[in-house]
PDB file of C-alpha atoms in Angstrom:
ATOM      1  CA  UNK L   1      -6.377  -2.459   3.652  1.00  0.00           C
ATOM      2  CA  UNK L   2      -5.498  -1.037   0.427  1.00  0.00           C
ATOM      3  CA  UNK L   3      -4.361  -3.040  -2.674  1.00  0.00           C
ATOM      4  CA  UNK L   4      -0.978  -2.033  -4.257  1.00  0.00           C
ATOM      5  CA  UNK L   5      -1.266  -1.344  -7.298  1.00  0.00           C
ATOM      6  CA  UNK L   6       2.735  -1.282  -8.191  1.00  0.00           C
ATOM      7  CA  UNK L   7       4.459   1.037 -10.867  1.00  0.00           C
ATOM      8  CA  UNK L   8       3.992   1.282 -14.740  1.00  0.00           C
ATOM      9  CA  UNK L   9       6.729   2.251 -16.485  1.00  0.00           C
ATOM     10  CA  UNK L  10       6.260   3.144 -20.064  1.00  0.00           C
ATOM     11  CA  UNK L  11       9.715   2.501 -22.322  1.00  0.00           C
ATOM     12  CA  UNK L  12       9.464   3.410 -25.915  1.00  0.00           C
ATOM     13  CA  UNK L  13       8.962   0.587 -28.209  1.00  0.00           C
ATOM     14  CA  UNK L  14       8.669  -1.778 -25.716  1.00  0.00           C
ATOM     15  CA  UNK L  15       5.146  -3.295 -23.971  1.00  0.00           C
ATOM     16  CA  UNK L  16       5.446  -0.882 -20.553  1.00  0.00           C
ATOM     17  CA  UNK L  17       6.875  -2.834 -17.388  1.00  0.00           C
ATOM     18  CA  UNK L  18       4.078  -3.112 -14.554  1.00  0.00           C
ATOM     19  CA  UNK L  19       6.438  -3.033 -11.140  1.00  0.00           C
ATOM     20  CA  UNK L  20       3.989  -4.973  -8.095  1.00  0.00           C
ATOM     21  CA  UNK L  21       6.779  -6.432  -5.640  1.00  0.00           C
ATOM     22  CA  UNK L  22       9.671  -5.106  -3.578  1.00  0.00           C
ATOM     23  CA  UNK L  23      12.406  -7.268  -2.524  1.00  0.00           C
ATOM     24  CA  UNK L  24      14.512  -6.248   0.115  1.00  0.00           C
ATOM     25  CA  UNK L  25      16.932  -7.471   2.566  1.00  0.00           C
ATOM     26  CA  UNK L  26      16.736  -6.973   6.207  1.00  0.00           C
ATOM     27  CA  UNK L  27      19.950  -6.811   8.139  1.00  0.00           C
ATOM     28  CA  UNK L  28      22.496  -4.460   6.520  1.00  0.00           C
ATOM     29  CA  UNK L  29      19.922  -2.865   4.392  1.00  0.00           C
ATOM     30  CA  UNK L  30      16.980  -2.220   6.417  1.00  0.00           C
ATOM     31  CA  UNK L  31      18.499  -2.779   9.722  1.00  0.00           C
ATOM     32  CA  UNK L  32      21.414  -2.782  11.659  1.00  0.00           C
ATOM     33  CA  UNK L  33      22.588  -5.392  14.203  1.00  0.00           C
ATOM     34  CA  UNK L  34      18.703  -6.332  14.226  1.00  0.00           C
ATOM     35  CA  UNK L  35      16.936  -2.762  14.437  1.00  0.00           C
ATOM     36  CA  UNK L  36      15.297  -0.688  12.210  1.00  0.00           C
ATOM     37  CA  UNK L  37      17.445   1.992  11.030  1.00  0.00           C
ATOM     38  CA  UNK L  38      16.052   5.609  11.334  1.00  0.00           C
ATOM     39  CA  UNK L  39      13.314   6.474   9.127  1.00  0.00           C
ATOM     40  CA  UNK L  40      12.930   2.624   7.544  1.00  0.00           C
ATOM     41  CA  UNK L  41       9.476   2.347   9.482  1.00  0.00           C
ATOM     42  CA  UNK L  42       7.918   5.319   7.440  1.00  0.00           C
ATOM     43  CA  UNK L  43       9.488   4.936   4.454  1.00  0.00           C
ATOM     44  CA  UNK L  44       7.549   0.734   4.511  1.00  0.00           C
ATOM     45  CA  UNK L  45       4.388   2.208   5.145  1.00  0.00           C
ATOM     46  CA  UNK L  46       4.866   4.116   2.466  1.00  0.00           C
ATOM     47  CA  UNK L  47       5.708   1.175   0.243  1.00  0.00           C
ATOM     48  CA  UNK L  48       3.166  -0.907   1.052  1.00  0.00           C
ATOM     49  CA  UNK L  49       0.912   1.015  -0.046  1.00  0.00           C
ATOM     50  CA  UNK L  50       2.145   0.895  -3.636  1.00  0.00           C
ATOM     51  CA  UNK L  51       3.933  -2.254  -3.799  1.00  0.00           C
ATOM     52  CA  UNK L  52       4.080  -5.844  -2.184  1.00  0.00           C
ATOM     53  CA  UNK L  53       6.934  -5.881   0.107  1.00  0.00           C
ATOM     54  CA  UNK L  54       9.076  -9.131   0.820  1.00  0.00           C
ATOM     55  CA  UNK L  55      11.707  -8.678   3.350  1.00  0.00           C
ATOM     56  CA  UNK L  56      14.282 -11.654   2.945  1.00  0.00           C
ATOM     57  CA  UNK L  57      16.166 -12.427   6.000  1.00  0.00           C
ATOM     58  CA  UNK L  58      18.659 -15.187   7.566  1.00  0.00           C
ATOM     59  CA  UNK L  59      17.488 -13.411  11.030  1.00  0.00           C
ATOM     60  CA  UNK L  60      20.814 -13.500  12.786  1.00  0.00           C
ATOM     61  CA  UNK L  61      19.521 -11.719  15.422  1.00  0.00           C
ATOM     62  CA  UNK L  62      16.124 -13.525  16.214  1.00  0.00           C
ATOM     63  CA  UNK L  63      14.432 -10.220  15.833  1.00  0.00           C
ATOM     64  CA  UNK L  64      12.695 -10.417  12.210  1.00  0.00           C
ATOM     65  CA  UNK L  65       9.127 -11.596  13.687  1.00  0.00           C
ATOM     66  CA  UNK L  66       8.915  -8.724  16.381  1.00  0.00           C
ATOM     67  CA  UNK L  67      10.239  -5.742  14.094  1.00  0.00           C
ATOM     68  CA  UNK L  68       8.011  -6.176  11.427  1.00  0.00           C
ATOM     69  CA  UNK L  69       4.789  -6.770  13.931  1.00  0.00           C
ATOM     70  CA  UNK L  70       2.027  -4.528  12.420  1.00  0.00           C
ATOM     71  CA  UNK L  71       4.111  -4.288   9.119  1.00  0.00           C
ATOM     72  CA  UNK L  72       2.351  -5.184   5.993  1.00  0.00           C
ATOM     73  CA  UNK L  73       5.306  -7.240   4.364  1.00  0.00           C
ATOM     74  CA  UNK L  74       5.966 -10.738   3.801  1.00  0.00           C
ATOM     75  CA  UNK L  75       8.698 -11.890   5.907  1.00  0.00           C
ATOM     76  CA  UNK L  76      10.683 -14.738   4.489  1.00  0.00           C
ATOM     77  CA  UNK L  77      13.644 -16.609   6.250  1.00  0.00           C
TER      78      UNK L  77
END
């Protein structure tokens, strides 16, 4: 498994900003109605990678645990 290792950015005059964690919302962002919307499932791999990925969720649907099976985020209700 491979550590993320975030995002530096460097702003002039200022310390640079070390990015590490993604928050993101599930339904209406990264779903709809409870499913993945087309593309999302790449496009966390790709993230978690990089970054640590929360996915923050009132899981209307009941569907949160089985969508992100085998997804390297951190799922919090």
């Amino acid at each position: 498994m491979n550590t993320p290792h975030g995002l530096t950015l460097d702003i002039p005059g200022r310390v640079p900003l070390v990015l590490t964690d993604i928050v993101l919302d599930f339904n209406g962002t990264l779903a709809g109605d409870g499913t993945l919307l087309p593309g999302i499932a790449v496009r966390l791999v790709r993230l978690t990678r990089r970054f640590v990925v929360h996915v923050v969720t009132g899981d209307t649907h009941g569907t949160a645990d089985k969508v992100f099976a085998g997804h390297a985020v951190q799922l919090t209700r």
